[in-house]
XYZ file of C-alpha atoms in Angstrom:
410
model
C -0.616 -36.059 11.011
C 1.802 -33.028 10.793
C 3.290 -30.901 13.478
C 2.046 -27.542 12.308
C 0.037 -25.951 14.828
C -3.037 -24.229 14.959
C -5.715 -22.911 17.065
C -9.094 -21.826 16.713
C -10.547 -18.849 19.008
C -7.226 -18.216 20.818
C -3.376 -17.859 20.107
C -0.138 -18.607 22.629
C 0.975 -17.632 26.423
C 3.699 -15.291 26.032
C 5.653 -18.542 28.013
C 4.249 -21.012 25.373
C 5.879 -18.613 22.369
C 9.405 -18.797 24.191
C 9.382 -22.363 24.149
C 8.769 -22.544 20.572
C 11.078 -19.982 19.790
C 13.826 -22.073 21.237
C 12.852 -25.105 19.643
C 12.634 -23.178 16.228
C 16.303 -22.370 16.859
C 17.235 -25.852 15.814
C 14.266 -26.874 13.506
C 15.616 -28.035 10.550
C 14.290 -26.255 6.872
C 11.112 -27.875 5.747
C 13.091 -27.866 1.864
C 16.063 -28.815 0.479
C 16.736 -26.706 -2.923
C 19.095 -24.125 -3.511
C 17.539 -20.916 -4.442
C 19.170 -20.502 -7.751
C 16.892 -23.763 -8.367
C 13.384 -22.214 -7.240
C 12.113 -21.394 -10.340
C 8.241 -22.211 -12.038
C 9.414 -24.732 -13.699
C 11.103 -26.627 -11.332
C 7.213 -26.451 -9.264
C 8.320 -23.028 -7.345
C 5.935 -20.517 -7.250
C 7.214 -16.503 -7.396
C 5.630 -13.238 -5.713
C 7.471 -10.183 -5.764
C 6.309 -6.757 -5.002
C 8.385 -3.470 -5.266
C 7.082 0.331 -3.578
C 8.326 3.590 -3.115
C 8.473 4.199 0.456
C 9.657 8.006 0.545
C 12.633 10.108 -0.297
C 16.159 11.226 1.940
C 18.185 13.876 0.033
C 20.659 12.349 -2.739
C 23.588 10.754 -1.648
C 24.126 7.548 0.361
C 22.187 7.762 3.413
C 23.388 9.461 6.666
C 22.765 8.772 10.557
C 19.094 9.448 11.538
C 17.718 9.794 7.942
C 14.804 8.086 6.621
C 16.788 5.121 5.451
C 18.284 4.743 8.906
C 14.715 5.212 10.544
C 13.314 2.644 7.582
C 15.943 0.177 8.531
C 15.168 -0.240 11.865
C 11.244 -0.710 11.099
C 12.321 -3.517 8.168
C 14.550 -5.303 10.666
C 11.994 -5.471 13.110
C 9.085 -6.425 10.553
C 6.977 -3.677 11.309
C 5.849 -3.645 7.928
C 4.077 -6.955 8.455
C 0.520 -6.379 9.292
C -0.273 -8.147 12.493
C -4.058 -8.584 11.197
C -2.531 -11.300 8.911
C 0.754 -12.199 10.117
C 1.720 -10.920 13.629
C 5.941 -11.984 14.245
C 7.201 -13.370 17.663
C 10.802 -13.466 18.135
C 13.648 -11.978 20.015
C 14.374 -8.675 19.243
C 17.628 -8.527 21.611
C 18.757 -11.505 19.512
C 21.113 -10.833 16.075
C 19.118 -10.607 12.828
C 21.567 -13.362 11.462
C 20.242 -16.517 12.791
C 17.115 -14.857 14.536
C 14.354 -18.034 14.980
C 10.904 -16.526 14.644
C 7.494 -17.685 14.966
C 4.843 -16.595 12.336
C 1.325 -16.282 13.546
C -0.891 -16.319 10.658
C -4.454 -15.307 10.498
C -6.122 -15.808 7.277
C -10.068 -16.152 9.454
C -11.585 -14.770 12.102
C -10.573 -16.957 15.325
C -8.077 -19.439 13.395
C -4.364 -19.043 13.676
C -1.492 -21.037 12.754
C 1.919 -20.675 14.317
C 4.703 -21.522 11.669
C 8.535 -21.421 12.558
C 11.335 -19.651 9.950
C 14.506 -18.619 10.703
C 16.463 -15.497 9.272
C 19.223 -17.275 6.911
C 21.096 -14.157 5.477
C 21.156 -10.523 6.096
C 22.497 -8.267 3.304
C 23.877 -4.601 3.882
C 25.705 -3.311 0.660
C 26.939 0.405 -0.607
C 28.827 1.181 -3.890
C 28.239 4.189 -6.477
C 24.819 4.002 -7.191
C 22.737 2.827 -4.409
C 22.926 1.213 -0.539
C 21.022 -1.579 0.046
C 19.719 -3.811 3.357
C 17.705 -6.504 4.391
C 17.509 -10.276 4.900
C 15.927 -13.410 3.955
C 13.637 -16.124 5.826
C 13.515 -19.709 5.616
C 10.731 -21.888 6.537
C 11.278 -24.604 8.820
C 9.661 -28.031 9.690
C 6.048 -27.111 10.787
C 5.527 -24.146 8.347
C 2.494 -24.411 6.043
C 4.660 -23.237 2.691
C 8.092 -24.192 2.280
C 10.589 -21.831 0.874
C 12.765 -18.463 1.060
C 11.657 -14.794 1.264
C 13.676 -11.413 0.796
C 12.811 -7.973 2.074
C 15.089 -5.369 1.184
C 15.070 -2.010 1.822
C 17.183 0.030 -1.051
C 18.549 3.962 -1.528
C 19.391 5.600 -5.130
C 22.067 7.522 -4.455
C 21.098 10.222 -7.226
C 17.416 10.785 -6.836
C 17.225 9.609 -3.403
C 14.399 7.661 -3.511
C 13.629 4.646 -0.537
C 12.247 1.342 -2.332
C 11.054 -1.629 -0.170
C 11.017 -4.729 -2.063
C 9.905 -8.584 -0.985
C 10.582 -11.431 -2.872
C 9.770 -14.644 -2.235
C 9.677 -18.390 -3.718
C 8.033 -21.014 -2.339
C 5.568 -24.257 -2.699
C 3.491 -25.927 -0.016
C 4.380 -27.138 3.090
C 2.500 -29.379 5.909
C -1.435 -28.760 6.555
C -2.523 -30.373 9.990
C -5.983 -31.045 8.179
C -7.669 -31.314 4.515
C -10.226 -28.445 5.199
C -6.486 -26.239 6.169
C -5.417 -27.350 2.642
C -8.433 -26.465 0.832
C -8.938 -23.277 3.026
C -5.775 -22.128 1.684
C -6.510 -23.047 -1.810
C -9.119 -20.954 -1.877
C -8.026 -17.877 -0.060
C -4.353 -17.811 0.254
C -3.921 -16.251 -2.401
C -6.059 -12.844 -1.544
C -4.731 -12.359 1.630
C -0.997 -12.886 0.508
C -1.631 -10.105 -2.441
C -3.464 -8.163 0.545
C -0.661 -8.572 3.109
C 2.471 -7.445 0.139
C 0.448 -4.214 -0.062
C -0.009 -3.830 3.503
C 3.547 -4.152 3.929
C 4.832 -1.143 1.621
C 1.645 0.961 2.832
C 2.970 0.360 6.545
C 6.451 1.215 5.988
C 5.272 4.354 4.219
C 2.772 5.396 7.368
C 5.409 4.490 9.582
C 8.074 7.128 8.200
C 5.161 9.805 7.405
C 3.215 10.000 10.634
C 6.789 9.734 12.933
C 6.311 6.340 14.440
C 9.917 5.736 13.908
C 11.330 8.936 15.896
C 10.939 7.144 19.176
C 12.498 4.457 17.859
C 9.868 2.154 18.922
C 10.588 -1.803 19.798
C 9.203 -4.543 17.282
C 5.827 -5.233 19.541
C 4.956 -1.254 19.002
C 5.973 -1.442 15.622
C 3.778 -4.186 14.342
C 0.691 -2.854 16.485
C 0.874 0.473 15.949
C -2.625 1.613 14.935
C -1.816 2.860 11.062
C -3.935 4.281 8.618
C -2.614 3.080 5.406
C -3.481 5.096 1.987
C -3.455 3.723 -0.965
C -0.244 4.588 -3.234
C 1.057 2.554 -6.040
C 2.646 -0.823 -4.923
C 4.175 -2.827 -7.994
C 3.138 -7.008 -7.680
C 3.881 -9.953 -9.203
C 3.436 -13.297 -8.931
C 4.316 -16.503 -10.889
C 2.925 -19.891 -9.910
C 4.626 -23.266 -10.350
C 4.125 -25.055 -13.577
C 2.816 -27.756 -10.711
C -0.035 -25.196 -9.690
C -1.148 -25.332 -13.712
C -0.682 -21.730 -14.344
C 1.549 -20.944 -16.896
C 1.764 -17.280 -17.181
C 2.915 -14.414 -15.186
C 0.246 -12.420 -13.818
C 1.768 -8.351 -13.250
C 0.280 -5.341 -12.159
C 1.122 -1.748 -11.791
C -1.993 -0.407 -9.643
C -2.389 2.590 -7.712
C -4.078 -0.033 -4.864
C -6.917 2.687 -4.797
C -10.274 0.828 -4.264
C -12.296 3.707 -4.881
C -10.378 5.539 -7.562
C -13.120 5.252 -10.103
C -15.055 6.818 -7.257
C -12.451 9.717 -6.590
C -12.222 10.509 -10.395
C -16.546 10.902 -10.548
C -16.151 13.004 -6.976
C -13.647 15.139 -8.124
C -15.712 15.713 -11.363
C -18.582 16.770 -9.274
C -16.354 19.059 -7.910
C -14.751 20.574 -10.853
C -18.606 21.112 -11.960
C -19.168 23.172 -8.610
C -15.964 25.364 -8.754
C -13.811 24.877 -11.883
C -10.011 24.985 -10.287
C -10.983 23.605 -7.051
C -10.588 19.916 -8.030
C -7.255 20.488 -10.025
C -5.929 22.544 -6.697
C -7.028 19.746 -4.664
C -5.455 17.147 -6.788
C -2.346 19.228 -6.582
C -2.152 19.955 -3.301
C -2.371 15.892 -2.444
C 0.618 15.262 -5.433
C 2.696 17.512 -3.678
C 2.582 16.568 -0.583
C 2.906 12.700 -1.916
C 4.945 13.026 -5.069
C 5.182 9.554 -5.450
C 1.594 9.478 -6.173
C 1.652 12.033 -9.099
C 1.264 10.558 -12.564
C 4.452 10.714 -14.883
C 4.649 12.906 -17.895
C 3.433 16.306 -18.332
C 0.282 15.698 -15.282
C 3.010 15.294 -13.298
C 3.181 18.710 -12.925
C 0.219 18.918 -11.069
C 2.891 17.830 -8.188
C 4.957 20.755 -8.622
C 4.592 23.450 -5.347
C 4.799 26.262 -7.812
C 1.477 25.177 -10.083
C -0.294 23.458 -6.452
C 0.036 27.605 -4.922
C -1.029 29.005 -8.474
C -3.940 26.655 -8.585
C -5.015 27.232 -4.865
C -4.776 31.094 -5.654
C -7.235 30.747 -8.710
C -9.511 28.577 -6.812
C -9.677 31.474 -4.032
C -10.188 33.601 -6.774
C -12.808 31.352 -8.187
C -14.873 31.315 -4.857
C -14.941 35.410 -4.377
C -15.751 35.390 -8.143
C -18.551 33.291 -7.491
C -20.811 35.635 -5.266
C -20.554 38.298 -7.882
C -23.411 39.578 -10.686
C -21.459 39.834 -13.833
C -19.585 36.585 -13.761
C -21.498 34.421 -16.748
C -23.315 31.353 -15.532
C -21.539 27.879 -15.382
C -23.548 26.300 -17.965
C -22.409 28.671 -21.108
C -20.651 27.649 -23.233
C -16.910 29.070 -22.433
C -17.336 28.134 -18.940
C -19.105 24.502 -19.187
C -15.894 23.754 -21.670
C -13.558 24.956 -19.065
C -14.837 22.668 -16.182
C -15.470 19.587 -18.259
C -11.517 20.055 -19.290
C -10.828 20.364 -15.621
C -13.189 17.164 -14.739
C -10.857 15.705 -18.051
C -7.835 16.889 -16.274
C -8.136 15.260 -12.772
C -9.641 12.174 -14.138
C -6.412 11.409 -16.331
C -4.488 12.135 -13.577
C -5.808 9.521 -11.227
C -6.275 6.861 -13.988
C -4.268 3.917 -11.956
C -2.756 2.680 -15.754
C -1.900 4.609 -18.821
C -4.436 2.862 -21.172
C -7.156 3.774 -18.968
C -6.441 7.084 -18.702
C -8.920 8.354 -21.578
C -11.327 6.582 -19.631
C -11.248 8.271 -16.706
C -10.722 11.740 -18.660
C -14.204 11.117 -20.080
C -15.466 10.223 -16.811
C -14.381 12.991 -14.999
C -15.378 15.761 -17.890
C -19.237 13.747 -17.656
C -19.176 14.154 -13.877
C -17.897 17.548 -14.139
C -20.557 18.512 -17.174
C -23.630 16.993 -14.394
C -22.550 18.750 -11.567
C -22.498 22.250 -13.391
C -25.934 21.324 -14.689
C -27.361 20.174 -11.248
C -25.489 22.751 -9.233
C -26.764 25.360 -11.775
C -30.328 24.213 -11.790
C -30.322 24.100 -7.390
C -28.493 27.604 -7.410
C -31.126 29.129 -9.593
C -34.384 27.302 -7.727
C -32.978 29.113 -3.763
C -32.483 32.495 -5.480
C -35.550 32.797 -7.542
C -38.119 30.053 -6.138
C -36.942 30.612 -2.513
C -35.768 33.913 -2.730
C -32.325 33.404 -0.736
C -29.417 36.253 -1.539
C -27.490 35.160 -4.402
C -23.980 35.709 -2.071
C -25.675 32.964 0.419
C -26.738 30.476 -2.143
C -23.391 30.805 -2.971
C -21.682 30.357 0.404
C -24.193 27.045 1.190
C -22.421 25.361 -2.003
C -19.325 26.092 -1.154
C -19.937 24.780 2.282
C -20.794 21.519 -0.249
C -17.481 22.130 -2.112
C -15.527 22.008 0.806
C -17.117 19.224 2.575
C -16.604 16.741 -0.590
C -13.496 18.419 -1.217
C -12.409 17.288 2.428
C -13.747 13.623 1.471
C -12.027 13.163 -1.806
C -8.665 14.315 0.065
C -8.914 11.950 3.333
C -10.034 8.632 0.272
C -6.765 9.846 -1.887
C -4.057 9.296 0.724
């Protein structure tokens, strides 16, 4: 029998919390290796994952920038979702030292309550870049054992925010086999789900202006986000205990419909040619860290977003009139399957699949013109509707997916 708690179908009295909190205060650490020796081959498993949280201007950071505002949040772990870890601790208390009490959720109705205590907190400036954060130990009565970092950084010359959490650690105490084997089997999806969670928050947090009021670490961790879906760097590294060998990495845009986006903004590309590039461009600029490197990139630049929204206006009055040459000849069929191509290679969430999703989007975009050119022609000469209404009901369509494929890409 261990002393890890759990409960099924309720948590802990506010009271009940306190008392564990000052208990944790003097638990001692459930390991006894220095970090320099947690490595996979000494049985230490690694997970790491790295995001880009937003930008302040260049230069080390300033009172009541983003990093200031970001600092705060990280110190009071509001980028912990509380759906699968919700933190109880002290936030009068000094980070240094700080006992907290981790309520983890991995089911519906069952919760454990682990102790850790903060061991170090870091705050360091020189040329390039400032840096803060700290580091949690696990305690006697945690289900892992081991040490975890979050640190928030700055680059002084681009001015880019990075959150990064690392952590190494091995199992602790289960209360019960079926606690063992339930972790076996699903620890490891909701700890890749909850490092994604964590960079999403922080990045909701600073864009939707949670952080002005400077809020108190119980608003923080239940404030009701909407996350999007941005690129969050992971890694992990099991043991040589746990029998995996290798490292598994991946760069991902976290984007569980982007196969989805790239056919949807191919459909729209079919229906109005610059209309999915302009959309694509207007979401890049407004989350640069999003936009693809290399020369798509520029799809994030203001300049080409206002150019592209211009010819897409264009596009749309264009549209309604008799001498403009149907979508489905030659010149014009080309020109939306290369901006179906276009889109689709810019939302491809890894350079080798990028010709992938050109071809998809170019297919989706070569359909829709088809389809859309086939229903255009069946209400103006089977139905008899006015060509300029025909063409106002599909761009009612247009804008309706358009307004879709925008709220699914942040």
């Amino acid at each position: 029998m261990t002393n890890v708690e759990w409960r099924l179908m309720s948590g802990w009295s506010d009271k009940e919390v306190l008392e564990r909190l000052a208990r944790a205060s003097t638990l001692p650490l459930n390991f006894e290796v220095q970090e320099k020796d947690m490595t996979p081959d000494n049985g230490w498993s690694q997970v790491e994952s790295q995001a880009l949280i937003g930008c302040d201007p260049p230069g080390p950071p300033k009172e009541g920038d983003a990093f200031h505002k970001l600092k705060e949040a990280v110190a009071r772990m509001g980028f912990s979702d509380p759906r699968i870890v919700h933190g109880h601790f002290n936030d009068a208390m000094p980070l240094l030292g700080r006992p907290m009490m981790l309520e983890l959720r991995p089911l519906v109705g069952l919760r454990y309550l682990c102790p850790v205590r903060v061991r170090a907190v870091r705050s360091e400036v020189d040329d390039k870049r400032t840096v803060y954060g700290f580091s949690i130990d696990t305690l006697q009565g945690h289900v892992e054992a081991g040490r975890e970092w979050f640190l928030l950084s700055k680059d002084h010359r681009t001015g880019e925010l990075r959150f990064h959490i690392r952590a190494a650690w091995r199992e602790g105490q289960f209360p019960n086999w079926w606690s063992h084997v339930g972790f076996e089997l699903v620890g490891r999806r909701y700890q890749r789900a909850w490092h994604h969670l964590a960079h999403q928050r922080l990045r909701e947090l600073l864009r939707g202006g949670y952080l002005e009021q400077h809020p108190d670490a119980q608003a923080l961790q239940e404030a009701n986000l909407r996350v999007g879906r941005l690129p969050v760097q992971f890694a992990s590294q099991r043991g040589l205990s746990r029998r995996l060998l290798g490292v598994e990495h991946e760069v991902e845009r976290d984007q569980r419909g982007n196969g989805w986006n790239t056919l949807g903004l191919g459909v729209l590309a079919g229906m109005r040619g610059f209309s999915a590039p302009a959309l694509l461009g207007f979401h890049f600029s407004r989350e640069p860290q999003a936009a693809p490197s290399g020369n798509l990139g520029l799809l994030a630049s203001p300049l080409v977003s206002r150019a592209l929204a211009v010819l897409t206006a264009g596009e749309v009055v264009a549209d309604k009139t008799p001498w403009i040459p149907a979508r489905i000849s030659p010149p014009a069929l080309v020109g939306r399957a290369l901006s179906g191509a276009l889109v689709g290679a810019a939302l491809a969430p890894r350079r080798p699949l990028t010709p992938v999703h050109a071809v998809l989007g170019a297919a989706a975009a070569v359909a829709s013109s088809f389809t859309f050119y086939a229903l255009r022609r069946f209400m103006t000469r089977r139905l008899g509707v006015p060509n300029v209404v025909a063409g106002l009901a599909e761009d009612a369509v247009a804008a309706a997916l358009g307004g879709k494929l925008f709220a699914a890409l942040r």
